[in-house]
XYZ file of C-alpha atoms in Angstrom:
426
model
C -183.439 174.758 197.583
C -180.198 173.971 195.628
C -180.149 170.162 196.666
C -183.812 169.855 195.425
C -182.603 171.387 191.830
C -179.664 169.108 191.439
C -181.853 165.933 192.099
C -184.234 168.075 189.821
C -182.060 167.410 187.055
C -180.567 164.511 188.231
C -184.060 162.851 187.449
C -184.423 164.386 183.889
C -181.164 162.339 183.063
C -182.731 159.324 183.566
C -186.144 160.624 181.814
C -183.675 160.379 179.172
C -184.344 163.882 178.670
C -182.133 165.653 175.679
C -178.540 166.212 177.516
C -178.593 169.257 175.578
C -181.202 170.175 177.488
C -179.768 169.123 181.030
C -176.930 171.533 180.597
C -179.084 174.233 179.147
C -180.933 174.516 182.097
C -178.217 173.759 184.430
C -176.310 176.446 182.559
C -179.238 179.112 183.067
C -180.019 178.367 187.050
C -176.243 178.907 187.562
C -176.121 182.333 185.787
C -179.383 183.302 187.202
C -177.900 182.563 190.586
C -175.192 184.157 190.256
C -177.403 187.458 189.060
C -175.030 186.818 185.732
C -177.610 187.916 182.644
C -178.629 184.981 180.928
C -177.757 186.388 177.354
C -174.473 185.219 178.580
C -175.095 181.536 177.257
C -176.008 183.398 173.255
C -172.813 185.082 173.673
C -171.374 181.631 173.511
C -173.312 180.490 170.882
C -172.151 184.316 168.741
C -168.661 182.883 169.677
C -168.767 179.995 167.935
C -170.125 181.419 165.443
C -166.631 183.439 165.080
C -164.689 180.490 165.285
C -163.067 179.322 161.390
C -162.043 176.112 162.745
C -166.306 174.895 163.082
C -166.498 174.939 159.547
C -164.405 171.779 159.673
C -167.178 169.823 161.306
C -170.229 170.283 158.797
C -167.996 169.812 156.384
C -166.135 166.816 156.986
C -169.877 164.843 158.834
C -171.469 165.489 154.882
C -168.076 164.291 153.373
C -168.256 161.201 155.280
C -172.202 160.463 154.971
C -171.355 160.601 151.629
C -168.717 157.995 151.302
C -170.740 156.530 153.119
C -174.005 156.050 151.340
C -171.709 155.204 148.158
C -170.036 151.804 147.632
C -166.891 153.198 148.906
C -166.601 150.684 151.519
C -166.717 148.091 148.621
C -164.116 149.794 146.612
C -161.829 149.539 150.129
C -161.678 146.634 151.065
C -161.467 145.153 148.260
C -157.846 146.534 147.230
C -157.135 146.100 150.581
C -157.975 141.970 150.264
C -156.383 141.963 147.197
C -153.348 143.439 148.282
C -153.101 141.830 151.672
C -155.064 138.678 150.700
C -152.071 136.918 150.422
C -150.386 136.970 154.363
C -152.141 135.157 157.444
C -155.155 136.609 158.902
C -154.706 139.252 155.852
C -158.471 139.799 155.501
C -158.383 140.667 159.233
C -156.494 142.966 158.881
C -158.154 144.310 156.021
C -161.030 145.232 158.480
C -158.934 146.968 160.616
C -158.164 149.302 158.275
C -160.575 149.573 156.510
C -163.734 150.249 159.775
C -160.185 152.838 160.806
C -160.619 154.826 157.627
C -163.929 155.445 157.632
C -165.129 156.197 161.014
C -161.625 158.686 160.738
C -163.980 160.023 157.626
C -167.471 159.185 159.247
C -166.324 160.297 163.385
C -168.893 157.772 164.349
C -168.415 153.624 164.772
C -171.822 152.512 164.931
C -172.191 154.081 160.802
C -168.868 152.070 160.266
C -170.406 148.985 161.898
C -173.824 149.154 159.793
C -171.501 150.285 156.192
C -168.673 148.182 156.889
C -169.906 144.845 158.277
C -172.375 143.396 156.092
C -169.324 143.312 153.517
C -166.797 142.195 156.029
C -168.439 139.339 158.272
C -169.643 137.136 155.698
C -166.617 137.905 153.945
C -164.410 136.754 156.840
C -166.923 134.099 157.558
C -166.449 132.242 153.768
C -162.799 132.845 153.934
C -162.699 130.430 157.178
C -162.299 132.192 160.235
C -164.702 131.466 163.288
C -167.967 133.449 164.479
C -167.249 135.065 167.502
C -163.371 136.270 165.729
C -165.509 138.532 163.483
C -168.097 140.110 165.553
C -165.061 140.562 168.389
C -162.562 142.527 164.711
C -165.985 144.310 163.516
C -167.301 145.702 166.637
C -163.625 146.855 168.147
C -162.995 148.253 164.939
C -165.409 150.367 164.371
C -164.033 152.665 166.683
C -160.312 152.808 166.160
C -160.277 155.417 163.258
C -160.745 158.202 166.069
C -157.221 159.212 166.220
C -156.748 159.581 162.826
C -156.796 163.167 161.346
C -159.625 164.530 160.126
C -161.926 162.378 163.029
C -164.388 165.177 164.378
C -163.222 163.902 167.728
C -160.117 165.558 167.740
C -161.507 168.385 166.001
C -163.629 169.228 168.902
C -161.664 168.350 171.757
C -158.805 170.779 170.278
C -161.982 173.892 170.228
C -162.989 172.911 173.733
C -159.447 172.635 174.697
C -159.236 175.966 173.148
C -162.648 178.069 174.794
C -161.125 176.121 177.896
C -158.015 178.424 177.980
C -155.840 176.650 180.746
C -151.610 175.832 180.061
C -150.610 175.423 176.348
C -152.591 175.970 173.322
C -154.008 173.405 171.222
C -154.481 173.772 167.884
C -156.252 171.113 165.467
C -152.894 170.546 163.660
C -151.552 169.486 167.784
C -154.223 167.179 167.556
C -154.363 165.671 164.496
C -150.797 164.828 164.217
C -150.411 163.756 168.254
C -153.127 160.847 166.991
C -150.879 159.517 164.482
C -148.647 157.148 166.417
C -151.251 155.620 169.209
C -153.308 155.519 166.332
C -150.642 153.281 164.741
C -149.825 151.385 167.628
C -153.306 150.051 167.662
C -153.673 149.125 164.619
C -150.175 147.561 164.643
C -150.376 145.321 168.008
C -153.984 144.266 166.823
C -152.559 143.392 163.123
C -149.784 141.053 164.649
C -152.586 138.963 167.574
C -154.958 138.471 164.167
C -151.678 136.808 161.877
C -151.084 135.431 164.874
C -154.450 133.883 165.708
C -154.780 132.517 162.019
C -151.329 131.653 161.321
C -152.482 128.510 160.401
C -155.089 129.430 157.990
C -155.250 128.107 154.269
C -153.618 131.230 152.038
C -154.823 132.824 148.496
C -152.560 133.795 146.561
C -152.211 136.890 145.765
C -153.169 138.075 142.140
C -151.935 140.829 140.312
C -154.444 140.860 138.176
C -157.125 140.952 140.913
C -154.571 143.543 142.428
C -154.973 145.673 139.273
C -158.362 145.599 138.832
C -158.905 147.026 142.230
C -156.613 149.619 141.912
C -158.733 150.825 139.346
C -161.686 150.744 140.478
C -160.545 152.668 143.211
C -158.605 154.791 142.084
C -161.006 158.100 142.432
C -160.890 157.522 146.768
C -157.132 156.480 146.981
C -155.713 159.384 146.643
C -158.175 161.125 148.788
C -156.401 160.901 151.974
C -153.531 161.821 150.769
C -155.363 165.319 149.441
C -156.327 166.416 153.071
C -153.437 164.801 154.737
C -151.186 166.348 152.840
C -152.524 169.378 152.294
C -152.862 169.777 155.272
C -148.876 168.418 157.162
C -147.786 170.416 154.310
C -149.112 173.603 155.372
C -150.726 174.557 151.820
C -154.488 174.021 153.639
C -156.079 175.049 156.485
C -157.789 172.959 158.291
C -160.811 174.098 157.380
C -159.917 174.761 153.777
C -158.806 171.047 153.665
C -162.528 170.277 154.870
C -163.955 172.173 151.969
C -161.441 170.733 149.483
C -162.821 166.762 150.158
C -166.355 167.851 150.466
C -166.050 169.428 146.608
C -164.168 166.176 145.941
C -166.251 163.503 147.152
C -169.189 165.398 146.027
C -167.643 164.813 142.478
C -166.229 161.524 142.556
C -169.567 160.114 144.268
C -171.892 161.891 142.509
C -170.726 163.253 139.393
C -168.109 160.316 138.304
C -169.739 156.889 139.850
C -173.658 158.193 140.074
C -173.674 156.141 143.491
C -175.111 159.115 145.017
C -178.487 160.753 142.827
C -178.567 164.451 142.757
C -182.360 163.670 144.159
C -180.890 161.611 147.231
C -178.566 164.328 147.749
C -180.556 166.834 149.789
C -181.517 163.380 152.312
C -178.145 163.305 152.673
C -177.920 166.265 153.480
C -180.216 166.189 156.483
C -178.759 163.123 157.445
C -175.576 164.537 158.835
C -176.481 168.213 159.586
C -178.476 166.805 162.086
C -175.747 165.541 163.854
C -173.969 168.227 163.239
C -176.502 170.605 164.751
C -177.012 168.193 168.182
C -173.189 168.573 167.826
C -173.103 172.576 167.900
C -175.960 173.278 170.323
C -174.192 170.665 173.133
C -171.475 172.573 172.009
C -172.776 175.708 172.851
C -174.632 175.506 176.254
C -171.640 173.458 176.985
C -169.313 176.246 176.831
C -171.791 178.449 178.371
C -172.314 175.940 181.349
C -168.040 176.253 181.568
C -168.312 179.773 181.942
C -170.175 179.477 185.050
C -168.117 176.445 186.315
C -164.703 177.874 186.146
C -166.209 181.672 187.190
C -167.324 179.998 190.455
C -164.151 177.968 191.127
C -165.105 174.783 190.041
C -162.571 173.305 188.639
C -160.070 174.820 191.141
C -162.112 172.708 193.872
C -162.046 169.346 192.361
C -158.705 169.275 192.090
C -157.731 170.254 195.765
C -160.168 167.685 195.840
C -158.361 165.459 193.868
C -154.949 166.293 195.141
C -155.713 165.999 198.132
C -156.036 162.239 198.234
C -154.376 161.724 195.008
C -149.906 163.104 195.239
C -148.458 161.203 192.671
C -149.077 162.151 188.898
C -148.807 158.520 188.757
C -151.939 157.194 190.274
C -153.736 160.000 189.152
C -153.343 158.736 185.640
C -154.215 154.966 186.221
C -157.333 156.432 188.116
C -158.316 158.962 185.285
C -157.981 155.958 182.769
C -160.420 153.976 184.582
C -163.068 156.790 184.663
C -162.660 157.522 180.848
C -163.165 154.190 180.367
C -166.350 153.751 182.856
C -167.379 156.968 180.782
C -167.142 156.231 177.468
C -169.394 152.657 178.027
C -171.886 155.370 179.012
C -171.888 158.267 177.343
C -171.245 159.541 173.212
C -168.253 160.821 172.763
C -168.995 164.249 171.813
C -171.143 164.746 175.007
C -168.296 163.331 176.832
C -165.733 165.936 175.197
C -167.815 168.833 175.767
C -169.114 168.210 179.735
C -165.543 166.568 180.731
C -162.675 167.841 179.155
C -163.183 171.253 180.641
C -163.599 169.669 183.894
C -160.728 167.704 184.171
C -158.286 169.946 181.917
C -156.774 172.325 184.750
C -156.801 169.016 186.646
C -154.386 167.161 184.463
C -152.826 170.253 184.198
C -151.577 170.328 187.530
C -150.382 166.782 187.361
C -148.380 168.191 184.882
C -150.023 166.533 181.878
C -149.971 168.396 178.552
C -152.860 169.278 177.440
C -152.863 167.267 173.744
C -151.203 164.090 175.499
C -155.119 164.475 177.312
C -156.608 164.834 174.279
C -154.923 161.659 172.867
C -155.686 159.485 176.518
C -159.131 160.589 176.800
C -160.210 159.671 172.702
C -158.414 156.041 173.343
C -159.907 155.159 176.204
C -163.133 156.471 174.575
C -162.475 154.449 171.608
C -162.722 151.349 174.348
C -165.494 152.605 175.762
C -167.378 152.013 173.140
C -167.423 147.979 173.485
C -166.533 147.614 177.002
C -169.528 145.762 178.976
C -172.681 146.219 179.543
C -173.334 149.105 178.167
C -170.983 149.730 175.344
C -172.466 151.567 172.187
C -170.995 149.457 169.208
C -171.821 146.076 171.593
C -176.239 147.143 170.879
C -175.312 147.958 167.442
C -173.495 145.311 166.461
C -175.746 142.670 168.439
C -178.906 144.321 166.155
C -176.811 144.674 162.793
C -175.602 140.612 162.821
C -178.877 139.371 165.053
C -176.654 137.490 167.485
C -177.169 138.273 171.695
C -175.234 140.198 173.722
C -173.496 138.431 175.635
C -171.934 136.348 172.615
C -170.384 139.601 171.459
C -169.167 140.070 174.942
C -167.024 137.113 174.832
C -166.596 138.173 171.395
C -164.585 141.954 172.109
C -163.046 140.507 174.818
C -159.513 139.381 173.644
C -159.890 142.914 171.844
C -160.688 144.396 175.123
C -157.304 143.645 176.419
C -155.247 143.679 173.951
C -156.112 147.630 173.364
C -156.413 147.741 177.025
C -152.745 147.467 177.070
C -152.151 149.580 174.365
C -153.687 152.214 176.366
C -151.555 152.448 178.768
C -148.610 152.227 176.625
C -149.995 155.907 175.408
C -151.041 157.223 178.471
C -147.469 156.331 180.331
C -144.944 157.338 177.194
C -146.196 161.213 175.765
C -143.263 161.552 173.908
C -145.950 158.617 171.891
C -148.936 161.500 171.536
C -146.352 164.390 171.639
C -143.685 163.368 168.764
C -144.761 164.685 165.852
C -146.725 167.975 166.552
C -142.881 168.923 168.731
C -144.616 169.466 172.089
C -142.927 168.481 174.861
């Protein structure tokens, strides 16, 4: 009977049944077999409602959607181009920085490709960059900001790790700090490479007038990251308070000052943002219920025993972990991957003396690359649709970026201090 049930769930997944429905079915069946009252599932949702940090998710999501509806992206590109356009590969570095900033606030690489691609790809083509380079850069950069605060995956990982309750406690502040150096390493390595590749490119002279004009045009948006991150790291704001301040600031700027998002359109933006939030919270609540069943059934301990029987050393485990996460990133969106796999992987990683915060950064760094890893990385298909180019061309275009970032992920994996230094962890 158990085998038939499992086969039934697999068939539902293959038939593209919504993920939350499959997780719910698995959790309910597990509790039923164990003679546990099914109200345990609703209790998990109540526990979610009691978590103050969870307020940050809808607030940051709404702020990100507001920014994507305004011309904030165009102003950001103009500022960075005015400041960096004088150097070889300057516009490519502009694309890297703009996409990383935008993804950090929206939490979704697809939104970044759609919102910024229309600006960056034509601008780079006009500046003389090769087509494949442009496509590869924008497709890759669409997921670069996931390691920077206030990225939703960083918050979600901390929430899930707290609920699992294995090893040292993980806070959102720890994850925000831990992502800074690994994220910067990715940006720096890619920036050095794009400068080298475009070293013979003709340059535009630096114009103080244009730089001043661009800075003045974006004067209201430039302080945003400093307000949010400065408030959190100085201890003046809690993360949920910083999210509320971010929404209020973005509303005032985009709706009140720039007036690029009308009051009439505001309900539509709210609805789109909350659809995403609702999906995340449903999956999260049901996954936590499923996780509790797995823990009660001793599944993580059995998995660890199985893994340890075949893998004796930490080095081999980390290699296989990276391969597994890379493949996982091509098949699942980052939110689904987090809620399904973190409860299973965290106890196993603890057995190999891997810090939970370090595991989170490894997890998210691989997810970033998984977004554009052939054959089914989501960014490849979004970019193919957005730019009307064959997917095979995008495979070739992203290959150099894939190799560079894969090497960077290996550095992040085997140099834990890069992730644990700023939070002061070991």
